[in-house]
mmCIF file of C-alpha atoms and ligand atoms in Angstrom:
data_model
loop_
_atom_site.group_PDB
_atom_site.id
_atom_site.type_symbol
_atom_site.label_atom_id
_atom_site.label_comp_id
_atom_site.label_asym_id
_atom_site.label_seq_id
_atom_site.Cartn_x
_atom_site.Cartn_y
_atom_site.Cartn_z
ATOM 1 C CA MET A 1426 22.725 -7.153 -49.971
ATOM 2 C CA LYS A 1427 23.415 -7.046 -53.879
ATOM 3 C CA VAL A 1428 21.490 -7.467 -56.183
ATOM 4 C CA GLY A 1429 21.870 -8.442 -59.937
ATOM 5 C CA ILE A 1430 19.300 -7.543 -62.952
ATOM 6 C CA VAL A 1431 19.654 -8.818 -66.247
ATOM 7 C CA GLY A 1432 17.322 -7.388 -68.229
ATOM 8 C CA ALA A 1433 16.681 -3.534 -67.722
ATOM 9 C CA GLY A 1434 12.866 -3.220 -69.209
ATOM 10 C CA MET A 1435 9.853 -2.593 -67.845
ATOM 11 C CA VAL A 1436 9.890 -6.007 -65.649
ATOM 12 C CA GLY A 1437 13.387 -5.531 -64.740
ATOM 13 C CA SER A 1438 13.489 -1.651 -63.860
ATOM 14 C CA ALA A 1439 9.999 -2.402 -61.594
ATOM 15 C CA ALA A 1440 11.807 -5.059 -59.589
ATOM 16 C CA ALA A 1441 14.964 -2.249 -59.079
ATOM 17 C CA TYR A 1442 12.128 0.372 -58.251
ATOM 18 C CA ALA A 1443 10.579 -2.001 -55.637
ATOM 19 C CA LEU A 1444 13.575 -3.055 -54.287
ATOM 20 C CA ALA A 1445 14.933 0.573 -53.859
ATOM 21 C CA MET A 1446 11.663 1.633 -52.501
ATOM 22 C CA GLN A 1447 11.742 -0.740 -49.450
ATOM 23 C CA GLY A 1448 15.542 -0.358 -48.952
ATOM 24 C CA ILE A 1449 15.623 -4.428 -49.380
ATOM 25 C CA ALA A 1450 18.992 -4.228 -51.396
ATOM 26 C CA SER A 1451 22.296 -2.384 -50.241
ATOM 27 C CA GLU A 1452 22.967 -2.444 -54.285
ATOM 28 C CA VAL A 1453 21.395 -3.083 -57.600
ATOM 29 C CA VAL A 1454 23.082 -3.726 -60.559
ATOM 30 C CA LEU A 1455 21.443 -2.784 -63.955
ATOM 31 C CA VAL A 1456 22.900 -4.577 -66.936
ATOM 32 C CA ASP A 1457 21.339 -4.768 -70.766
ATOM 33 C CA LYS A 1458 22.438 -5.439 -73.810
ATOM 34 C CA ASP A 1459 20.921 -2.104 -74.702
ATOM 35 C CA ALA A 1460 23.518 -0.241 -72.078
ATOM 36 C CA ASP A 1461 21.729 3.148 -72.841
ATOM 37 C CA LEU A 1462 19.180 1.447 -71.572
ATOM 38 C CA ALA A 1463 20.158 0.382 -68.386
ATOM 39 C CA LEU A 1464 21.716 3.240 -67.384
ATOM 40 C CA ALA A 1465 18.961 5.508 -68.160
ATOM 41 C CA GLN A 1466 16.914 3.443 -65.510
ATOM 42 C CA ALA A 1467 19.493 3.018 -62.905
ATOM 43 C CA GLU A 1468 20.048 7.213 -63.554
ATOM 44 C CA ASP A 1469 16.171 7.703 -62.930
ATOM 45 C CA ILE A 1470 15.748 5.018 -60.220
ATOM 46 C CA SER A 1471 18.287 6.660 -58.304
ATOM 47 C CA HIS A 1472 16.844 9.822 -58.265
ATOM 48 C CA ALA A 1473 14.368 8.510 -56.406
ATOM 49 C CA VAL A 1474 16.098 6.802 -53.622
ATOM 50 C CA PRO A 1475 16.985 10.285 -51.980
ATOM 51 C CA PHE A 1476 13.744 10.158 -50.759
ATOM 52 C CA VAL A 1477 13.217 7.080 -49.152
ATOM 53 C CA SER A 1478 16.111 4.459 -48.720
ATOM 54 C CA ALA A 1479 20.026 4.309 -48.958
ATOM 55 C CA THR A 1480 20.314 1.878 -52.039
ATOM 56 C CA THR A 1481 22.374 2.746 -54.738
ATOM 57 C CA VAL A 1482 21.130 1.961 -58.041
ATOM 58 C CA ARG A 1483 23.567 1.881 -60.989
ATOM 59 C CA ALA A 1484 24.007 -0.083 -64.553
ATOM 60 C CA GLY A 1485 27.153 -2.020 -65.070
ATOM 61 C CA SER A 1486 28.718 -5.106 -67.042
ATOM 62 C CA TYR A 1487 28.495 -8.542 -66.397
ATOM 63 C CA ARG A 1488 31.600 -7.891 -64.434
ATOM 64 C CA ASP A 1489 30.061 -5.938 -62.216
ATOM 65 C CA LEU A 1490 27.844 -8.817 -60.805
ATOM 66 C CA ASP A 1491 30.342 -10.001 -58.840
ATOM 67 C CA GLY A 1492 29.214 -10.770 -54.837
ATOM 68 C CA THR A 1493 25.792 -10.682 -55.832
ATOM 69 C CA PHE A 1494 23.273 -12.738 -53.522
ATOM 70 C CA VAL A 1495 20.425 -12.875 -56.142
ATOM 71 C CA VAL A 1496 20.662 -12.116 -59.527
ATOM 72 C CA ILE A 1497 17.143 -11.580 -61.375
ATOM 73 C CA LEU A 1498 17.030 -12.779 -65.051
ATOM 74 C CA ALA A 1499 14.465 -10.552 -66.541
ATOM 75 C CA ALA A 1500 15.714 -10.167 -69.812
ATOM 76 C CA GLY A 1501 13.885 -11.726 -72.890
ATOM 77 C CA VAL A 1502 12.575 -11.197 -76.455
ATOM 78 C CA ASN A 1503 9.267 -10.031 -77.591
ATOM 79 C CA GLN A 1504 6.897 -12.181 -79.588
ATOM 80 C CA LYS A 1505 7.292 -11.247 -83.966
ATOM 81 C CA PRO A 1506 3.950 -10.968 -85.715
ATOM 82 C CA GLY A 1507 3.366 -14.655 -86.994
ATOM 83 C CA GLU A 1508 6.194 -16.247 -84.629
ATOM 84 C CA THR A 1509 4.653 -19.548 -82.936
ATOM 85 C CA ARG A 1510 5.363 -19.941 -79.303
ATOM 86 C CA LEU A 1511 7.395 -22.429 -79.714
ATOM 87 C CA GLU A 1512 10.123 -20.479 -81.771
ATOM 88 C CA LEU A 1513 9.702 -17.726 -79.435
ATOM 89 C CA LEU A 1514 10.820 -19.960 -76.632
ATOM 90 C CA GLY A 1515 13.341 -20.927 -78.842
ATOM 91 C CA ARG A 1516 14.702 -17.098 -78.859
ATOM 92 C CA ASN A 1517 14.389 -16.439 -75.180
ATOM 93 C CA ALA A 1518 16.377 -20.055 -74.216
ATOM 94 C CA ALA A 1519 18.809 -18.132 -76.587
ATOM 95 C CA VAL A 1520 18.803 -15.058 -74.806
ATOM 96 C CA PHE A 1521 19.346 -17.545 -71.218
ATOM 97 C CA ARG A 1522 22.100 -19.581 -73.000
ATOM 98 C CA GLU A 1523 24.363 -16.180 -73.363
ATOM 99 C CA VAL A 1524 23.054 -14.878 -70.383
ATOM 100 C CA VAL A 1525 23.039 -17.864 -67.134
ATOM 101 C CA GLY A 1526 26.730 -18.290 -68.618
ATOM 102 C CA GLU A 1527 27.232 -14.792 -67.972
ATOM 103 C CA VAL A 1528 26.638 -14.221 -64.629
ATOM 104 C CA LEU A 1529 27.830 -17.405 -63.276
ATOM 105 C CA ALA A 1530 31.424 -16.759 -64.436
ATOM 106 C CA VAL A 1531 31.227 -13.622 -61.913
ATOM 107 C CA SER A 1532 29.071 -14.544 -59.291
ATOM 108 C CA PRO A 1533 29.277 -18.541 -59.141
ATOM 109 C CA ASP A 1534 27.078 -18.511 -55.872
ATOM 110 C CA THR A 1535 24.539 -16.414 -56.650
ATOM 111 C CA ILE A 1536 20.564 -17.264 -56.524
ATOM 112 C CA LEU A 1537 19.120 -16.934 -60.014
ATOM 113 C CA LEU A 1538 15.191 -15.817 -59.837
ATOM 114 C CA ILE A 1539 13.486 -15.887 -63.162
ATOM 115 C CA ALA A 1540 11.067 -13.726 -64.393
ATOM 116 C CA THR A 1541 11.200 -13.803 -68.362
ATOM 117 C CA ASN A 1542 7.828 -15.570 -69.453
ATOM 118 C CA PRO A 1543 7.067 -17.907 -70.119
ATOM 119 C CA VAL A 1544 8.395 -18.480 -66.266
ATOM 120 C CA ASP A 1545 7.959 -22.048 -65.369
ATOM 121 C CA VAL A 1546 9.783 -22.832 -69.320
ATOM 122 C CA MET A 1547 12.730 -20.634 -68.435
ATOM 123 C CA THR A 1548 13.003 -21.371 -65.114
ATOM 124 C CA HIS A 1549 13.185 -25.203 -66.337
ATOM 125 C CA VAL A 1550 15.776 -23.796 -68.955
ATOM 126 C CA ALA A 1551 17.956 -22.299 -66.618
ATOM 127 C CA THR A 1552 18.056 -24.519 -64.291
ATOM 128 C CA ARG A 1553 19.449 -27.185 -66.935
ATOM 129 C CA LEU A 1554 21.858 -24.697 -68.269
ATOM 130 C CA SER A 1555 23.623 -23.394 -65.264
ATOM 131 C CA GLY A 1556 23.785 -26.686 -63.496
ATOM 132 C CA LEU A 1557 22.669 -25.013 -59.950
ATOM 133 C CA PRO A 1558 20.719 -27.296 -57.607
ATOM 134 C CA ALA A 1559 16.512 -26.538 -58.415
ATOM 135 C CA ARG A 1560 16.506 -24.748 -54.831
ATOM 136 C CA ARG A 1561 18.722 -22.029 -55.920
ATOM 137 C CA VAL A 1562 16.918 -21.045 -59.154
ATOM 138 C CA ILE A 1563 13.596 -20.039 -58.420
ATOM 139 C CA GLY A 1564 10.875 -18.914 -61.378
ATOM 140 C CA SER A 1565 8.159 -15.754 -59.893
ATOM 141 C CA GLY A 1566 5.712 -18.447 -61.228
ATOM 142 C CA THR A 1567 2.279 -17.651 -59.489
ATOM 143 C CA ILE A 1568 3.316 -15.040 -56.782
ATOM 144 C CA LEU A 1569 1.524 -12.381 -58.919
ATOM 145 C CA ASP A 1570 -1.135 -14.567 -59.372
ATOM 146 C CA THR A 1571 -1.707 -16.052 -55.704
ATOM 147 C CA ALA A 1572 -1.782 -11.756 -54.695
ATOM 148 C CA ARG A 1573 -4.766 -11.234 -57.578
ATOM 149 C CA PHE A 1574 -6.409 -14.171 -55.891
ATOM 150 C CA ARG A 1575 -6.093 -12.592 -52.342
ATOM 151 C CA SER A 1576 -6.706 -9.520 -53.193
ATOM 152 C CA LEU A 1577 -10.286 -10.078 -55.116
ATOM 153 C CA LEU A 1578 -10.975 -12.614 -51.957
ATOM 154 C CA GLY A 1579 -10.066 -9.942 -49.412
ATOM 155 C CA ARG A 1580 -12.472 -7.310 -51.559
ATOM 156 C CA HIS A 1581 -15.269 -9.197 -51.413
ATOM 157 C CA LEU A 1582 -15.077 -10.427 -47.984
ATOM 158 C CA GLY A 1583 -14.035 -6.890 -46.684
ATOM 159 C CA ILE A 1584 -10.870 -7.908 -45.272
ATOM 160 C CA ALA A 1585 -6.883 -7.386 -46.080
ATOM 161 C CA PRO A 1586 -5.579 -9.138 -48.659
ATOM 162 C CA GLN A 1587 -2.851 -10.158 -46.277
ATOM 163 C CA SER A 1588 -5.222 -11.997 -43.914
ATOM 164 C CA VAL A 1589 -6.619 -13.720 -46.966
ATOM 165 C CA HIS A 1590 -4.329 -17.190 -46.956
ATOM 166 C CA ALA A 1591 -5.468 -18.663 -50.702
ATOM 167 C CA TYR A 1592 -2.685 -20.051 -53.339
ATOM 168 C CA VAL A 1593 -2.558 -20.436 -57.270
ATOM 169 C CA LEU A 1594 -0.918 -23.387 -58.455
ATOM 170 C CA GLY A 1595 0.699 -24.762 -61.206
ATOM 171 C CA GLU A 1596 1.421 -22.860 -64.412
ATOM 172 C CA HIS A 1597 1.610 -19.021 -64.416
ATOM 173 C CA GLY A 1598 -0.583 -18.697 -67.248
ATOM 174 C CA ASP A 1599 -3.572 -19.963 -68.970
ATOM 175 C CA SER A 1600 -4.245 -23.680 -67.023
ATOM 176 C CA GLU A 1601 -3.434 -22.502 -63.348
ATOM 177 C CA VAL A 1602 -5.299 -23.648 -61.123
ATOM 178 C CA LEU A 1603 -6.530 -21.667 -58.068
ATOM 179 C CA ALA A 1604 -6.886 -23.986 -54.877
ATOM 180 C CA TRP A 1605 -10.582 -22.901 -53.422
ATOM 181 C CA SER A 1606 -10.892 -25.648 -51.468
ATOM 182 C CA ASN A 1607 -7.699 -25.171 -48.270
ATOM 183 C CA ALA A 1608 -8.211 -21.168 -48.751
ATOM 184 C CA ARG A 1609 -8.477 -19.784 -45.441
ATOM 185 C CA ALA A 1610 -9.392 -16.712 -43.899
ATOM 186 C CA GLY A 1611 -7.693 -15.922 -40.769
ATOM 187 C CA SER A 1612 -7.943 -19.568 -39.054
ATOM 188 C CA LEU A 1613 -11.265 -19.998 -40.821
ATOM 189 C CA ALA A 1614 -12.137 -22.183 -43.457
ATOM 190 C CA LEU A 1615 -12.887 -19.855 -46.638
ATOM 191 C CA VAL A 1616 -16.884 -20.741 -47.022
ATOM 192 C CA SER A 1617 -17.224 -20.528 -43.259
ATOM 193 C CA PHE A 1618 -15.282 -16.785 -42.998
ATOM 194 C CA ALA A 1619 -17.736 -15.682 -46.160
ATOM 195 C CA ASP A 1620 -21.025 -17.414 -44.404
ATOM 196 C CA GLN A 1621 -20.475 -15.283 -41.072
ATOM 197 C CA VAL A 1622 -19.830 -12.408 -42.538
ATOM 198 C CA GLY A 1623 -22.784 -12.639 -44.812
ATOM 199 C CA LYS A 1624 -20.509 -12.662 -48.238
ATOM 200 C CA PRO A 1625 -21.351 -16.192 -49.607
ATOM 201 C CA LEU A 1626 -18.890 -17.453 -52.192
ATOM 202 C CA THR A 1627 -22.021 -18.480 -54.847
ATOM 203 C CA GLU A 1628 -21.035 -19.552 -58.107
ATOM 204 C CA GLU A 1629 -21.259 -16.305 -59.472
ATOM 205 C CA VAL A 1630 -18.738 -15.063 -57.039
ATOM 206 C CA ARG A 1631 -16.220 -17.913 -57.483
ATOM 207 C CA ALA A 1632 -16.587 -17.387 -61.428
ATOM 208 C CA ALA A 1633 -16.013 -13.393 -61.225
ATOM 209 C CA ILE A 1634 -13.052 -14.188 -58.837
ATOM 210 C CA ASP A 1635 -11.227 -16.969 -61.408
ATOM 211 C CA ASP A 1636 -11.854 -14.563 -64.260
ATOM 212 C CA GLY A 1637 -10.172 -11.493 -62.525
ATOM 213 C CA VAL A 1638 -7.007 -13.677 -61.672
ATOM 214 C CA ARG A 1639 -6.478 -15.589 -64.808
ATOM 215 C CA ASN A 1640 -7.191 -12.957 -67.342
ATOM 216 C CA ALA A 1641 -6.019 -10.150 -65.402
ATOM 217 C CA ALA A 1642 -2.802 -9.735 -67.581
ATOM 218 C CA TYR A 1643 -4.627 -9.757 -70.525
ATOM 219 C CA LYS A 1644 -6.786 -6.753 -69.231
ATOM 220 C CA ILE A 1645 -3.914 -5.191 -68.583
ATOM 221 C CA ILE A 1646 -2.178 -5.514 -71.518
ATOM 222 C CA LYS A 1647 -5.042 -4.548 -73.695
ATOM 223 C CA GLY A 1648 -4.893 -1.218 -71.237
ATOM 224 C CA LYS A 1649 -1.485 -0.387 -71.555
ATOM 225 C CA GLY A 1650 0.581 -2.725 -73.664
ATOM 226 C CA SER A 1651 2.351 -4.563 -70.733
ATOM 227 C CA THR A 1652 2.266 -5.507 -67.116
ATOM 228 C CA TYR A 1653 5.054 -5.080 -64.651
ATOM 229 C CA TYR A 1654 4.323 -2.932 -61.310
ATOM 230 C CA GLY A 1655 3.021 -5.987 -59.831
ATOM 231 C CA ILE A 1656 5.644 -8.257 -61.008
ATOM 232 C CA GLY A 1657 8.195 -6.266 -59.795
ATOM 233 C CA ALA A 1658 6.735 -5.893 -56.399
ATOM 234 C CA GLY A 1659 6.773 -9.667 -56.166
ATOM 235 C CA LEU A 1660 10.136 -10.181 -57.561
ATOM 236 C CA ALA A 1661 10.878 -7.762 -54.569
ATOM 237 C CA ARG A 1662 8.859 -9.713 -52.117
ATOM 238 C CA ILE A 1663 10.237 -12.969 -52.871
ATOM 239 C CA ILE A 1664 14.190 -10.934 -52.397
ATOM 240 C CA ARG A 1665 13.098 -9.937 -49.014
ATOM 241 C CA ALA A 1666 12.589 -13.287 -48.164
ATOM 242 C CA ILE A 1667 15.870 -14.716 -48.997
ATOM 243 C CA ALA A 1668 17.506 -11.261 -47.741
ATOM 244 C CA LEU A 1669 16.534 -11.683 -44.615
ATOM 245 C CA ASP A 1670 16.481 -15.523 -44.420
ATOM 246 C CA GLN A 1671 12.081 -15.113 -43.626
ATOM 247 C CA ARG A 1672 11.329 -18.773 -44.198
ATOM 248 C CA ASP A 1673 8.201 -16.758 -45.645
ATOM 249 C CA ILE A 1674 5.538 -19.529 -47.557
ATOM 250 C CA LEU A 1675 5.468 -18.148 -51.090
ATOM 251 C CA SER A 1676 4.043 -19.978 -54.295
ATOM 252 C CA VAL A 1677 7.123 -19.867 -56.706
ATOM 253 C CA SER A 1678 8.338 -21.890 -59.594
ATOM 254 C CA ILE A 1679 11.150 -24.550 -59.671
ATOM 255 C CA VAL A 1680 12.003 -27.971 -61.326
ATOM 256 C CA THR A 1681 10.465 -30.450 -58.852
ATOM 257 C CA PRO A 1682 11.193 -33.669 -58.368
ATOM 258 C CA GLU A 1683 7.769 -35.045 -58.817
ATOM 259 C CA VAL A 1684 4.323 -33.068 -58.613
ATOM 260 C CA VAL A 1685 1.065 -35.201 -58.553
ATOM 261 C CA GLY A 1686 2.543 -37.579 -60.270
ATOM 262 C CA ILE A 1687 4.132 -35.466 -63.034
ATOM 263 C CA THR A 1688 8.464 -35.940 -62.364
ATOM 264 C CA GLU A 1689 10.861 -33.209 -63.078
ATOM 265 C CA VAL A 1690 8.226 -30.327 -63.834
ATOM 266 C CA ALA A 1691 8.891 -26.560 -63.071
ATOM 267 C CA LEU A 1692 5.471 -24.882 -61.548
ATOM 268 C CA SER A 1693 4.291 -23.443 -58.461
ATOM 269 C CA ILE A 1694 3.156 -24.784 -55.420
ATOM 270 C CA PRO A 1695 3.623 -23.046 -51.808
ATOM 271 C CA ARG A 1696 7.279 -23.275 -50.792
ATOM 272 C CA VAL A 1697 9.441 -22.078 -47.873
ATOM 273 C CA ILE A 1698 11.609 -19.508 -49.183
ATOM 274 C CA GLY A 1699 14.827 -18.369 -46.955
ATOM 275 C CA ALA A 1700 18.676 -17.628 -47.396
ATOM 276 C CA ALA A 1701 19.484 -20.459 -49.513
ATOM 277 C CA GLY A 1702 16.431 -19.990 -51.633
ATOM 278 C CA VAL A 1703 13.295 -23.065 -51.568
ATOM 279 C CA LEU A 1704 13.955 -24.587 -48.095
ATOM 280 C CA SER A 1705 10.940 -27.045 -48.489
ATOM 281 C CA ASP A 1706 8.187 -27.353 -50.785
ATOM 282 C CA LEU A 1707 4.427 -28.200 -49.392
ATOM 283 C CA MET A 1708 2.187 -30.070 -51.211
ATOM 284 C CA PRO A 1709 -1.688 -28.290 -50.229
ATOM 285 C CA GLU A 1710 -4.448 -31.178 -50.041
ATOM 286 C CA LEU A 1711 -6.747 -30.681 -53.075
ATOM 287 C CA ASP A 1712 -10.719 -31.964 -53.988
ATOM 288 C CA VAL A 1713 -11.051 -34.293 -56.952
ATOM 289 C CA ALA A 1714 -11.424 -31.041 -59.533
ATOM 290 C CA GLU A 1715 -8.432 -29.196 -58.654
ATOM 291 C CA ALA A 1716 -6.154 -32.188 -58.446
ATOM 292 C CA SER A 1717 -6.992 -33.104 -62.017
ATOM 293 C CA ALA A 1718 -6.565 -29.720 -63.089
ATOM 294 C CA LEU A 1719 -3.277 -29.834 -61.550
ATOM 295 C CA VAL A 1720 -2.243 -32.534 -63.841
ATOM 296 C CA ARG A 1721 -2.919 -31.035 -66.693
ATOM 297 C CA SER A 1722 -1.295 -28.076 -65.285
ATOM 298 C CA ALA A 1723 1.484 -29.917 -64.529
ATOM 299 C CA THR A 1724 1.258 -32.152 -68.272
ATOM 300 C CA ILE A 1725 1.175 -29.234 -70.537
ATOM 301 C CA LEU A 1726 4.212 -27.411 -68.736
ATOM 302 C CA LYS A 1727 6.281 -30.770 -69.045
ATOM 303 C CA GLU A 1728 5.637 -30.999 -72.901
ATOM 304 C CA SER A 1729 6.574 -27.488 -73.539
ATOM 305 C CA ALA A 1730 9.923 -27.378 -71.367
ATOM 306 C CA ASP A 1731 10.930 -30.807 -73.319
ATOM 307 C CA SER A 1732 10.559 -29.200 -76.815
ATOM 308 C CA VAL A 1733 12.901 -26.164 -75.784
ATOM 309 C CA PRO A 1734 16.043 -26.865 -77.737
ATOM 310 C CA LEU A 1735 18.792 -26.213 -75.769
HETATM 311 P P1 ADP B 2870 9.478 -6.903 -70.080
HETATM 312 O O1 ADP B 2870 8.146 -6.269 -70.279
HETATM 313 O O2 ADP B 2870 9.265 -8.406 -69.715
HETATM 314 O O3 ADP B 2870 10.434 -5.928 -68.992
HETATM 315 P P2 ADP B 2870 11.127 -5.189 -72.233
HETATM 316 O O4 ADP B 2870 11.182 -5.644 -73.296
HETATM 317 O O5 ADP B 2870 10.540 -4.413 -71.757
HETATM 318 O O6 ADP B 2870 10.236 -6.999 -71.948
HETATM 319 O O7 ADP B 2870 12.857 -5.974 -71.354
HETATM 320 C C1 ADP B 2870 13.250 -7.174 -71.967
HETATM 321 C C2 ADP B 2870 14.949 -6.570 -71.905
HETATM 322 O O8 ADP B 2870 15.634 -8.015 -71.943
HETATM 323 C C3 ADP B 2870 15.110 -5.105 -73.227
HETATM 324 O O9 ADP B 2870 15.933 -4.046 -72.585
HETATM 325 C C4 ADP B 2870 16.214 -5.948 -73.877
HETATM 326 O O10 ADP B 2870 17.334 -5.485 -74.328
HETATM 327 C C5 ADP B 2870 16.924 -6.827 -72.880
HETATM 328 N N1 ADP B 2870 17.152 -8.133 -73.763
HETATM 329 C C6 ADP B 2870 17.526 -8.835 -74.536
HETATM 330 N N2 ADP B 2870 18.435 -9.756 -74.809
HETATM 331 C C7 ADP B 2870 19.004 -9.975 -73.829
HETATM 332 C C8 ADP B 2870 20.231 -9.952 -73.566
HETATM 333 N N3 ADP B 2870 20.892 -11.288 -74.580
HETATM 334 N N4 ADP B 2870 21.360 -9.836 -72.799
HETATM 335 C C9 ADP B 2870 20.507 -8.782 -72.185
HETATM 336 N N5 ADP B 2870 19.959 -8.419 -72.171
HETATM 337 C C10 ADP B 2870 18.563 -8.601 -73.227
#
């Protein structure tokens, strides 16, 4: 299966590396307006391939994206000093105006996988620009926040993160909602499991986990400038679900007709992912506080998306 990546910076290259290491794609093509960067990343990653898989990793132009099954959009610009969030959004929307048209001209049937931040708003922008059905324009959304939530819960409970079933909903960002009330460990309610193993979820434990999930990116950026390995693996995880038609339940962002009373908003809830993209949306049962936090998150995202000039 051929995968395209537009934007060969830190996130795009980390996704290419994760795809190659897991042998998920037969071919990965990197495109960047900085052609030398795309070439260097492709060369570097392709030198890792002989140790593990048979994936072909190369740099190319938009023409080389023909026949792709999925194209990751990781292209974007960084915030300039003094620039507002909205101005940045406007510039990234301009990048997408150029990129989405180029991709669809050569690969009209592809699935777009959006990684550029703010990812929910950029997913909305890409959906509008592409005219593709919403289920084929998928934002990585809270896939990484959900992974962080499971990892911290697993660490506290002394079990593998894969045995924790818990999701982060809403925005990939400050207003995200950790859905504690429906979280499970194995088949047990989280609280019941925690009590049985003598690791109760006290207020302090919950607050520490909430902080660890919500502020993970800030801490990493402080230490090393940006985050990319985690999201690179998350993007590869979504592509595995698509490539193998796995029908996995993952928290990703697509424009959704209605969530908690807010219409036409791109945000994350658990969704079934397969070869056609998002196959169905799942609305978790939430307690009152979680539901109102999700309304707030959805409202922020809707207002943000409406404010982007297209
Ligand atoms: P991140 O950490 O999000 O990956 P980077 O700045 O490392 O951020 O990567 C973003 C990449 O997007 C850069 O390599 C940049 O050259 C690329 N890019 C920006 N605008 C465009 C565009 N219009 N077309 C293609 N690539 C672009």
